[in-house]
Amino acid sequence: MATIADVAKRAGLSRATVSRVLNNHPNVTEDKKRLVREAMEALNYVPNTTAQRLRNQKTDTIAILVPVLTNPFFAYLLEAMDMVATQNHLQLLICQTRYSKQKELDFLELLRTKQVDGLILTSYENEWKKIEPYAELGPMVLCNEYERQTKVPVVRMDQVEASYIGTRHLIEQGHERIACTNGDKSNLGKDRQAGYRRALEEYDLPIHQEWVFSNVYDIEDGKRTLRTIMNMKDRPTAVFTGSDQVAAGMIMAAKALGKKVPDDIAIIGFDDQPIARVVEPALTTIRQPIEEMGKTAMDVMIDAIAHKNQDSHLEILLPFDLVIRDSTMSKLKSISK
Amino acid sequence: MATIADVAKRAGLSRATVSRVLNNHPNVTEDKKRLVREAMEALNYVPNTTAQRLRNQKTDTIAILVPVLTNPFFAYLLEAMDMVATQNHLQLLICQTRYSKQKELDFLELLRTKQVDGLILTSYENEWKKIEPYAELGPMVLCNEYERQTKVPVVRMDQVEASYIGTRHLIEQGHERIACTNGDKSNLGKDRQAGYRRALEEYDLPIHQEWVFSNVYDIEDGKRTLRTIMNMKDRPTAVFTGSDQVAAGMIMAAKALGKKVPDDIAIIGFDDQPIARVVEPALTTIRQPIEEMGKTAMDVMIDAIAHKNQDSHLEILLPFDLVIRDSTMSKLKSISK
DNA sequence: CTGAAAGCGCTAACAT
DNA sequence: ATGTTAGCGCTTTCAG
């Protein structure tokens, strides 16, 4: 491969001058510029990115940590971030932690080894106090998942409020016995439960501890949990799930048991993923502002890289929507409206 | 940040020695090793990856070009590649072309600018003759999408055979009037049509040109196409689609029209994506060996990087499965079996 | 406006 | 076994 020295020699100029035209420095005569351009053309020259990075002490690359790519929520979030990144000539290094604490820590090291200029966390496995120190090594932004007591900027949706609204919707449909499924014990999970509880308390409805299911993540978990619910003697008539996947699994399992949704059991999802429109009945769900969240997080990151001095705790809360479809509204009721 | 020089100074040794322990060279006494380790610890030292890359002339990074992350097919393919890459201490640079010729060419430049050690294409937009020259700049592997006349190694599924088997399955269910939907005009698309035609020809069934639909990609396209089909006076009784998304859209549209699948119209998908099990009736489909394809492609790449001299055209054909579910088998028929 | 030279952080001959 | 030194390819003072 041709290097800058080759170009310089062929153009009969110094490497410095070649570098100047490469970086559009003002002080180069048109004549020399042309000479350099011709030489570059002739040699098929392209600057070596690694060398530029070493010299410039920056990589124009942002690491994004996600648990898995195959979860559509994260795929769409990445897509949004990618739009903004591309526009700003930034590369994304997409890092899958696969829910592993160790892999997460390994990826955080990217900041220390100077492989990336910044890092966005969309979810995390380790305790926050293990993660926070890495923020000293370079700009870090939290997107989606969050932490309250921190100086790291946060872009997220109000999960408590969203879950409150979702649960209230079930109550407004006349349900008084409402179950709840949850993924992990992250702040997101806790918030969703908090919103669920707030709604029940507000309407003086009982919270049955055995109606709160944890570690419920995917379609299979949803199927299993629905069967458990259906086997209870004292059983709920509605479920607030923390995930469209889980809700979809529940609908499938309910059908297999010959139960009607929403008449035998109403189900509400979370995220508004494509699957929500595909299942039958279509899912009522909380639409997360994924695109806006991803774009905003990247904007904040770009800002952080520019004025590296940002210090005070920035928190951006994005609005959500309750999308009402058929899994909570019986056909009869909708018609009677 | 501490550099290797800082460590050397603190340990009272030379940078060379520090570098040696860093790279586990044999010729270092335990004593000095310990000294170096202590110094590294004390200074919180981590080698600068960019500097190593410049010096070693390799990046341990592979670029993977995909159209979009939000298509589950590519998300799962990436997941599989990531497994193998991680095990081999390779990073993946995931590049979304968004179906843009220009972005694709920009990403191919990664090979020239030495930002990656190799590049895997899972799909491509430009004419092959525009892409092939980049293979001179570094190892390149084709995975999924392919090209016949090339020295670039290929890992793929036999699309002609898969489509033939899928279409034959419809014929075996008694269908004689079979439509076909297709995405683009890539080799994949052409192959799928070829398989469809082969099956019809073999059974002496007519191919109606108006039953072959092109540019049909997603759920919405599927819905639209199904409505078109249902409006035909002379209409097919089965559809071979090139995509589970399209097939799912068709099922949804059929239901909305009050039509029964498979009795009014049988539908077969392609890929066996999660959506295939979620729609009702569940989709009969062609299961692509995504995981194996991704892993194998990465293996081939790792091989290509190791023995850089590989020359002859390698083509690996992976087996597929016909997964029979309910969208092609009427309940009556299955029972009568 | 242009060039010489130092150096980003690391590794690998080569020498001792 | 360890150190010295010369780069990898690029950018940027500093001189001229």
PDB file of C-alpha atoms in Angstrom, chain B residues 18-250:
ATOM      1  CA  VAL B  18       7.807  -4.683  29.384  1.00  0.00           C
ATOM      2  CA  SER B  19       6.608  -5.436  25.885  1.00  0.00           C
ATOM      3  CA  ARG B  20       7.922  -8.966  26.274  1.00  0.00           C
ATOM      4  CA  VAL B  21       5.950  -9.715  29.379  1.00  0.00           C
ATOM      5  CA  LEU B  22       2.958  -8.126  27.741  1.00  0.00           C
ATOM      6  CA  ASN B  23       3.228 -10.578  24.895  1.00  0.00           C
ATOM      7  CA  ASN B  24       4.301 -13.582  26.963  1.00  0.00           C
ATOM      8  CA  HIS B  25       7.678 -13.928  25.382  1.00  0.00           C
ATOM      9  CA  PRO B  26       9.646 -16.803  26.845  1.00  0.00           C
ATOM     10  CA  ASN B  27      12.901 -15.049  27.565  1.00  0.00           C
ATOM     11  CA  VAL B  28      12.088 -13.071  30.663  1.00  0.00           C
ATOM     12  CA  THR B  29      13.076 -14.115  34.178  1.00  0.00           C
ATOM     13  CA  GLU B  30      10.340 -14.536  36.741  1.00  0.00           C
ATOM     14  CA  ASP B  31      11.904 -11.765  38.764  1.00  0.00           C
ATOM     15  CA  LYS B  32      11.588  -9.137  36.104  1.00  0.00           C
ATOM     16  CA  LYS B  33       8.201 -10.404  35.150  1.00  0.00           C
ATOM     17  CA  ARG B  34       7.017  -9.740  38.649  1.00  0.00           C
ATOM     18  CA  LEU B  35       8.576  -6.312  38.667  1.00  0.00           C
ATOM     19  CA  VAL B  36       6.826  -5.420  35.446  1.00  0.00           C
ATOM     20  CA  ARG B  37       3.512  -6.791  36.622  1.00  0.00           C
ATOM     21  CA  GLU B  38       3.704  -4.745  39.780  1.00  0.00           C
ATOM     22  CA  ALA B  39       4.489  -1.593  37.877  1.00  0.00           C
ATOM     23  CA  MET B  40       1.611  -2.209  35.486  1.00  0.00           C
ATOM     24  CA  GLU B  41      -0.710  -2.765  38.387  1.00  0.00           C
ATOM     25  CA  ALA B  42       0.440   0.330  40.209  1.00  0.00           C
ATOM     26  CA  LEU B  43       0.024   2.518  37.148  1.00  0.00           C
ATOM     27  CA  ASN B  44      -3.216   0.912  36.068  1.00  0.00           C
ATOM     28  CA  TYR B  45      -1.548   0.318  32.746  1.00  0.00           C
ATOM     29  CA  VAL B  46      -3.278  -1.097  29.688  1.00  0.00           C
ATOM     30  CA  PRO B  47      -1.613  -1.178  26.268  1.00  0.00           C
ATOM     31  CA  ASN B  48      -2.948   1.274  23.735  1.00  0.00           C
ATOM     32  CA  THR B  49      -4.702  -0.785  21.115  1.00  0.00           C
ATOM     33  CA  THR B  50      -4.231   1.741  18.353  1.00  0.00           C
ATOM     34  CA  ALA B  51      -0.488   1.728  18.800  1.00  0.00           C
ATOM     35  CA  GLN B  52      -0.425  -2.049  18.732  1.00  0.00           C
ATOM     36  CA  ARG B  53      -2.438  -2.058  15.556  1.00  0.00           C
ATOM     37  CA  LEU B  54      -0.153   0.376  13.831  1.00  0.00           C
ATOM     38  CA  ARG B  55       2.880  -1.563  14.841  1.00  0.00           C
ATOM     39  CA  ASN B  56       1.528  -5.034  14.159  1.00  0.00           C
ATOM     40  CA  GLN B  57      -0.230  -4.110  10.954  1.00  0.00           C
ATOM     41  CA  LYS B  58      -3.351  -5.889  11.953  1.00  0.00           C
ATOM     42  CA  THR B  59      -6.523  -4.911  13.695  1.00  0.00           C
ATOM     43  CA  ASP B  60      -8.099  -8.181  14.815  1.00  0.00           C
ATOM     44  CA  THR B  61     -11.327  -6.745  13.520  1.00  0.00           C
ATOM     45  CA  ILE B  62     -13.633  -8.119  10.856  1.00  0.00           C
ATOM     46  CA  ALA B  63     -16.206  -5.978   9.099  1.00  0.00           C
ATOM     47  CA  ILE B  64     -19.599  -7.536   8.466  1.00  0.00           C
ATOM     48  CA  LEU B  65     -21.818  -5.847   5.916  1.00  0.00           C
ATOM     49  CA  VAL B  66     -25.544  -6.296   6.405  1.00  0.00           C
ATOM     50  CA  PRO B  67     -28.432  -4.342   4.907  1.00  0.00           C
ATOM     51  CA  VAL B  68     -30.181  -3.695   8.236  1.00  0.00           C
ATOM     52  CA  LEU B  69     -29.959  -4.949  11.791  1.00  0.00           C
ATOM     53  CA  THR B  70     -33.687  -4.893  12.286  1.00  0.00           C
ATOM     54  CA  ASN B  71     -34.214  -7.814   9.954  1.00  0.00           C
ATOM     55  CA  PRO B  72     -34.062 -10.830  12.274  1.00  0.00           C
ATOM     56  CA  PHE B  73     -32.353 -12.929   9.625  1.00  0.00           C
ATOM     57  CA  PHE B  74     -29.303 -10.709   9.773  1.00  0.00           C
ATOM     58  CA  ALA B  75     -29.494 -10.239  13.521  1.00  0.00           C
ATOM     59  CA  TYR B  76     -29.271 -13.984  14.037  1.00  0.00           C
ATOM     60  CA  LEU B  77     -26.557 -14.326  11.427  1.00  0.00           C
ATOM     61  CA  LEU B  78     -24.525 -11.678  13.226  1.00  0.00           C
ATOM     62  CA  GLU B  79     -25.109 -13.375  16.530  1.00  0.00           C
ATOM     63  CA  ALA B  80     -23.637 -16.598  15.185  1.00  0.00           C
ATOM     64  CA  MET B  81     -20.642 -14.805  13.702  1.00  0.00           C
ATOM     65  CA  ASP B  82     -20.121 -12.972  16.954  1.00  0.00           C
ATOM     66  CA  MET B  83     -19.880 -16.230  18.895  1.00  0.00           C
ATOM     67  CA  VAL B  84     -17.025 -17.502  16.763  1.00  0.00           C
ATOM     68  CA  ALA B  85     -15.351 -14.119  16.550  1.00  0.00           C
ATOM     69  CA  THR B  86     -15.360 -13.660  20.313  1.00  0.00           C
ATOM     70  CA  GLN B  87     -13.850 -17.069  20.858  1.00  0.00           C
ATOM     71  CA  ASN B  88     -11.047 -16.123  18.513  1.00  0.00           C
ATOM     72  CA  HIS B  89     -10.446 -12.719  20.065  1.00  0.00           C
ATOM     73  CA  LEU B  90     -11.720 -10.907  17.050  1.00  0.00           C
ATOM     74  CA  GLN B  91     -13.870  -7.829  17.056  1.00  0.00           C
ATOM     75  CA  LEU B  92     -16.761  -7.367  14.677  1.00  0.00           C
ATOM     76  CA  LEU B  93     -17.397  -4.076  13.005  1.00  0.00           C
ATOM     77  CA  ILE B  94     -21.041  -4.244  12.055  1.00  0.00           C
ATOM     78  CA  CYS B  95     -21.818  -2.152   8.998  1.00  0.00           C
ATOM     79  CA  GLN B  96     -25.362  -1.350   7.913  1.00  0.00           C
ATOM     80  CA  THR B  97     -25.576  -0.489   4.244  1.00  0.00           C
ATOM     81  CA  ARG B  98     -29.282   0.311   4.387  1.00  0.00           C
ATOM     82  CA  TYR B  99     -29.430  -0.949   0.815  1.00  0.00           C
ATOM     83  CA  SER B 100     -27.302   1.963  -0.358  1.00  0.00           C
ATOM     84  CA  LYS B 101     -24.731   1.324  -3.074  1.00  0.00           C
ATOM     85  CA  GLN B 102     -22.642   4.232  -1.903  1.00  0.00           C
ATOM     86  CA  LYS B 103     -22.566   3.182   1.735  1.00  0.00           C
ATOM     87  CA  GLU B 104     -21.568  -0.269   0.627  1.00  0.00           C
ATOM     88  CA  LEU B 105     -18.616   1.098  -1.323  1.00  0.00           C
ATOM     89  CA  ASP B 106     -17.645   3.276   1.624  1.00  0.00           C
ATOM     90  CA  PHE B 107     -17.570   0.250   3.877  1.00  0.00           C
ATOM     91  CA  LEU B 108     -15.506  -1.709   1.386  1.00  0.00           C
ATOM     92  CA  GLU B 109     -12.900   1.009   1.750  1.00  0.00           C
ATOM     93  CA  LEU B 110     -12.351  -0.216   5.303  1.00  0.00           C
ATOM     94  CA  LEU B 111     -10.219  -2.885   3.747  1.00  0.00           C
ATOM     95  CA  ARG B 112      -8.057  -0.364   1.938  1.00  0.00           C
ATOM     96  CA  THR B 113      -7.658   1.949   4.907  1.00  0.00           C
ATOM     97  CA  LYS B 114      -6.568  -1.056   6.953  1.00  0.00           C
ATOM     98  CA  GLN B 115      -9.273  -0.598   9.519  1.00  0.00           C
ATOM     99  CA  VAL B 116     -10.216  -4.248   9.353  1.00  0.00           C
ATOM    100  CA  ASP B 117      -8.401  -7.488   8.639  1.00  0.00           C
ATOM    101  CA  GLY B 118     -11.214  -8.938   6.604  1.00  0.00           C
ATOM    102  CA  LEU B 119     -14.728  -8.370   5.398  1.00  0.00           C
ATOM    103  CA  ILE B 120     -17.802 -10.555   5.174  1.00  0.00           C
ATOM    104  CA  LEU B 121     -20.642  -9.667   2.848  1.00  0.00           C
ATOM    105  CA  THR B 122     -24.060 -11.054   3.676  1.00  0.00           C
ATOM    106  CA  SER B 123     -25.762  -9.207   0.887  1.00  0.00           C
ATOM    107  CA  TYR B 124     -24.711  -6.635  -1.656  1.00  0.00           C
ATOM    108  CA  GLU B 125     -26.130  -3.822  -3.677  1.00  0.00           C
ATOM    109  CA  ASN B 126     -23.510  -3.002  -6.284  1.00  0.00           C
ATOM    110  CA  GLU B 127     -22.727  -5.083  -9.304  1.00  0.00           C
ATOM    111  CA  TRP B 128     -20.279  -7.803  -8.440  1.00  0.00           C
ATOM    112  CA  LYS B 129     -17.625  -6.487 -10.769  1.00  0.00           C
ATOM    113  CA  LYS B 130     -17.529  -3.300  -8.727  1.00  0.00           C
ATOM    114  CA  ILE B 131     -17.084  -5.239  -5.522  1.00  0.00           C
ATOM    115  CA  GLU B 132     -14.659  -7.930  -6.564  1.00  0.00           C
ATOM    116  CA  PRO B 133     -11.597  -5.662  -6.897  1.00  0.00           C
ATOM    117  CA  TYR B 134     -11.748  -4.995  -3.164  1.00  0.00           C
ATOM    118  CA  ALA B 135     -11.008  -8.656  -2.561  1.00  0.00           C
ATOM    119  CA  GLU B 136      -7.455  -7.832  -3.640  1.00  0.00           C
ATOM    120  CA  LEU B 137      -7.063  -5.610  -0.597  1.00  0.00           C
ATOM    121  CA  GLY B 138      -7.759  -8.262   2.000  1.00  0.00           C
ATOM    122  CA  PRO B 139      -9.690 -11.417   2.786  1.00  0.00           C
ATOM    123  CA  MET B 140     -13.314 -11.313   1.785  1.00  0.00           C
ATOM    124  CA  VAL B 141     -16.031 -13.923   2.313  1.00  0.00           C
ATOM    125  CA  LEU B 142     -19.535 -14.126   0.933  1.00  0.00           C
ATOM    126  CA  CYS B 143     -22.169 -15.473   3.271  1.00  0.00           C
ATOM    127  CA  ASN B 144     -25.769 -16.028   2.235  1.00  0.00           C
ATOM    128  CA  GLU B 145     -25.765 -13.886  -0.867  1.00  0.00           C
ATOM    129  CA  TYR B 146     -23.343 -15.161  -3.441  1.00  0.00           C
ATOM    130  CA  GLU B 147     -21.739 -14.972  -6.823  1.00  0.00           C
ATOM    131  CA  ARG B 148     -20.846 -17.836  -9.054  1.00  0.00           C
ATOM    132  CA  GLN B 149     -17.851 -16.664 -11.020  1.00  0.00           C
ATOM    133  CA  THR B 150     -15.468 -15.557  -8.339  1.00  0.00           C
ATOM    134  CA  LYS B 151     -12.476 -16.494  -6.276  1.00  0.00           C
ATOM    135  CA  VAL B 152     -14.071 -15.205  -3.107  1.00  0.00           C
ATOM    136  CA  PRO B 153     -15.119 -18.060  -0.800  1.00  0.00           C
ATOM    137  CA  VAL B 154     -18.864 -18.547  -0.445  1.00  0.00           C
ATOM    138  CA  VAL B 155     -20.938 -19.997   2.396  1.00  0.00           C
ATOM    139  CA  ARG B 156     -24.582 -20.375   1.526  1.00  0.00           C
ATOM    140  CA  MET B 157     -27.700 -22.445   1.205  1.00  0.00           C
ATOM    141  CA  ASP B 158     -28.946 -23.890  -2.057  1.00  0.00           C
ATOM    142  CA  GLN B 159     -31.813 -21.528  -2.735  1.00  0.00           C
ATOM    143  CA  VAL B 160     -32.931 -23.236  -5.915  1.00  0.00           C
ATOM    144  CA  GLU B 161     -33.306 -26.573  -4.185  1.00  0.00           C
ATOM    145  CA  ALA B 162     -34.988 -25.042  -1.135  1.00  0.00           C
ATOM    146  CA  SER B 163     -37.563 -23.250  -3.253  1.00  0.00           C
ATOM    147  CA  TYR B 164     -38.102 -26.341  -5.323  1.00  0.00           C
ATOM    148  CA  ILE B 165     -38.807 -28.383  -2.189  1.00  0.00           C
ATOM    149  CA  GLY B 166     -41.090 -25.700  -0.795  1.00  0.00           C
ATOM    150  CA  THR B 167     -43.089 -25.411  -3.989  1.00  0.00           C
ATOM    151  CA  ARG B 168     -43.247 -29.172  -4.374  1.00  0.00           C
ATOM    152  CA  HIS B 169     -44.702 -29.385  -0.899  1.00  0.00           C
ATOM    153  CA  LEU B 170     -47.564 -27.164  -2.043  1.00  0.00           C
ATOM    154  CA  ILE B 171     -48.079 -29.323  -5.106  1.00  0.00           C
ATOM    155  CA  GLU B 172     -48.138 -32.409  -2.916  1.00  0.00           C
ATOM    156  CA  GLN B 173     -50.919 -30.825  -0.925  1.00  0.00           C
ATOM    157  CA  GLY B 174     -52.936 -30.854  -4.106  1.00  0.00           C
ATOM    158  CA  HIS B 175     -52.371 -27.300  -5.287  1.00  0.00           C
ATOM    159  CA  GLU B 176     -52.099 -26.704  -8.991  1.00  0.00           C
ATOM    160  CA  ARG B 177     -52.427 -22.961  -9.068  1.00  0.00           C
ATOM    161  CA  ILE B 178     -49.449 -21.557  -7.212  1.00  0.00           C
ATOM    162  CA  ALA B 179     -48.307 -17.955  -6.986  1.00  0.00           C
ATOM    163  CA  CYS B 180     -44.853 -16.750  -6.011  1.00  0.00           C
ATOM    164  CA  THR B 181     -43.570 -13.582  -4.377  1.00  0.00           C
ATOM    165  CA  ASN B 182     -40.042 -12.340  -4.560  1.00  0.00           C
ATOM    166  CA  GLY B 183     -37.865  -9.629  -3.118  1.00  0.00           C
ATOM    167  CA  ASP B 184     -35.163  -8.231  -5.307  1.00  0.00           C
ATOM    168  CA  LYS B 185     -33.373  -9.337  -8.408  1.00  0.00           C
ATOM    169  CA  SER B 186     -30.304 -10.617  -6.588  1.00  0.00           C
ATOM    170  CA  ASN B 187     -29.001 -14.085  -7.238  1.00  0.00           C
ATOM    171  CA  LEU B 188     -31.000 -15.204  -4.227  1.00  0.00           C
ATOM    172  CA  GLY B 189     -34.203 -13.896  -5.721  1.00  0.00           C
ATOM    173  CA  LYS B 190     -33.452 -15.399  -9.108  1.00  0.00           C
ATOM    174  CA  ASP B 191     -32.619 -18.756  -7.568  1.00  0.00           C
ATOM    175  CA  ARG B 192     -35.819 -18.861  -5.625  1.00  0.00           C
ATOM    176  CA  GLN B 193     -37.812 -18.217  -8.731  1.00  0.00           C
ATOM    177  CA  ALA B 194     -35.845 -20.852 -10.564  1.00  0.00           C
ATOM    178  CA  GLY B 195     -36.697 -23.433  -7.894  1.00  0.00           C
ATOM    179  CA  TYR B 196     -40.347 -22.472  -8.028  1.00  0.00           C
ATOM    180  CA  ARG B 197     -40.404 -22.814 -11.795  1.00  0.00           C
ATOM    181  CA  ARG B 198     -38.579 -26.103 -11.724  1.00  0.00           C
ATOM    182  CA  ALA B 199     -41.191 -27.614  -9.425  1.00  0.00           C
ATOM    183  CA  LEU B 200     -44.091 -26.400 -11.539  1.00  0.00           C
ATOM    184  CA  GLU B 201     -42.471 -27.622 -14.736  1.00  0.00           C
ATOM    185  CA  GLU B 202     -41.750 -30.982 -13.247  1.00  0.00           C
ATOM    186  CA  TYR B 203     -45.427 -31.454 -12.511  1.00  0.00           C
ATOM    187  CA  ASP B 204     -46.544 -29.894 -15.790  1.00  0.00           C
ATOM    188  CA  LEU B 205     -48.311 -27.080 -14.046  1.00  0.00           C
ATOM    189  CA  PRO B 206     -48.837 -23.738 -15.748  1.00  0.00           C
ATOM    190  CA  ILE B 207     -46.756 -20.711 -14.775  1.00  0.00           C
ATOM    191  CA  HIS B 208     -48.923 -17.630 -14.932  1.00  0.00           C
ATOM    192  CA  GLN B 209     -46.759 -14.590 -15.263  1.00  0.00           C
ATOM    193  CA  GLU B 210     -49.337 -12.505 -13.386  1.00  0.00           C
ATOM    194  CA  TRP B 211     -48.925 -14.808 -10.398  1.00  0.00           C
ATOM    195  CA  VAL B 212     -45.289 -13.910  -9.984  1.00  0.00           C
ATOM    196  CA  PHE B 213     -44.869 -10.815  -7.813  1.00  0.00           C
ATOM    197  CA  SER B 214     -41.606  -8.950  -7.436  1.00  0.00           C
ATOM    198  CA  ASN B 215     -40.401  -6.314  -4.967  1.00  0.00           C
ATOM    199  CA  VAL B 216     -42.364  -7.901  -2.174  1.00  0.00           C
ATOM    200  CA  TYR B 217     -40.344  -7.555   1.022  1.00  0.00           C
ATOM    201  CA  ASP B 218     -42.205  -6.958   4.263  1.00  0.00           C
ATOM    202  CA  ILE B 219     -45.430  -7.452   6.169  1.00  0.00           C
ATOM    203  CA  GLU B 220     -47.160  -4.576   4.437  1.00  0.00           C
ATOM    204  CA  ASP B 221     -46.143  -5.819   0.999  1.00  0.00           C
ATOM    205  CA  GLY B 222     -47.523  -9.211   1.956  1.00  0.00           C
ATOM    206  CA  LYS B 223     -50.859  -7.756   2.969  1.00  0.00           C
ATOM    207  CA  ARG B 224     -51.117  -5.764  -0.217  1.00  0.00           C
ATOM    208  CA  THR B 225     -50.176  -8.693  -2.421  1.00  0.00           C
ATOM    209  CA  LEU B 226     -52.653 -10.999  -0.774  1.00  0.00           C
ATOM    210  CA  ARG B 227     -55.451  -8.543  -1.387  1.00  0.00           C
ATOM    211  CA  THR B 228     -54.395  -8.309  -5.026  1.00  0.00           C
ATOM    212  CA  ILE B 229     -54.465 -12.078  -5.318  1.00  0.00           C
ATOM    213  CA  MET B 230     -57.857 -12.333  -3.693  1.00  0.00           C
ATOM    214  CA  ASN B 231     -59.265  -9.849  -6.152  1.00  0.00           C
ATOM    215  CA  MET B 232     -58.180 -11.883  -9.158  1.00  0.00           C
ATOM    216  CA  LYS B 233     -60.968 -13.668 -10.958  1.00  0.00           C
ATOM    217  CA  ASP B 234     -58.559 -16.409 -11.973  1.00  0.00           C
ATOM    218  CA  ARG B 235     -56.736 -16.813  -8.715  1.00  0.00           C
ATOM    219  CA  PRO B 236     -54.133 -19.176  -7.249  1.00  0.00           C
ATOM    220  CA  THR B 237     -54.865 -21.414  -4.264  1.00  0.00           C
ATOM    221  CA  ALA B 238     -51.377 -21.299  -2.794  1.00  0.00           C
ATOM    222  CA  VAL B 239     -48.454 -18.899  -2.542  1.00  0.00           C
ATOM    223  CA  PHE B 240     -44.763 -19.590  -2.290  1.00  0.00           C
ATOM    224  CA  THR B 241     -43.286 -16.493  -0.618  1.00  0.00           C
ATOM    225  CA  GLY B 242     -39.616 -15.720  -0.267  1.00  0.00           C
ATOM    226  CA  SER B 243     -40.013 -14.438   3.279  1.00  0.00           C
ATOM    227  CA  ASP B 244     -41.745 -15.203   6.567  1.00  0.00           C
ATOM    228  CA  GLN B 245     -42.509 -11.517   6.926  1.00  0.00           C
ATOM    229  CA  VAL B 246     -44.389 -11.484   3.656  1.00  0.00           C
ATOM    230  CA  ALA B 247     -46.151 -14.741   4.491  1.00  0.00           C
ATOM    231  CA  ALA B 248     -47.182 -13.391   7.893  1.00  0.00           C
ATOM    232  CA  GLY B 249     -48.579 -10.268   6.274  1.00  0.00           C
ATOM    233  CA  MET B 250     -50.559 -12.429   3.899  1.00  0.00           C
TER     234      MET B 250
END
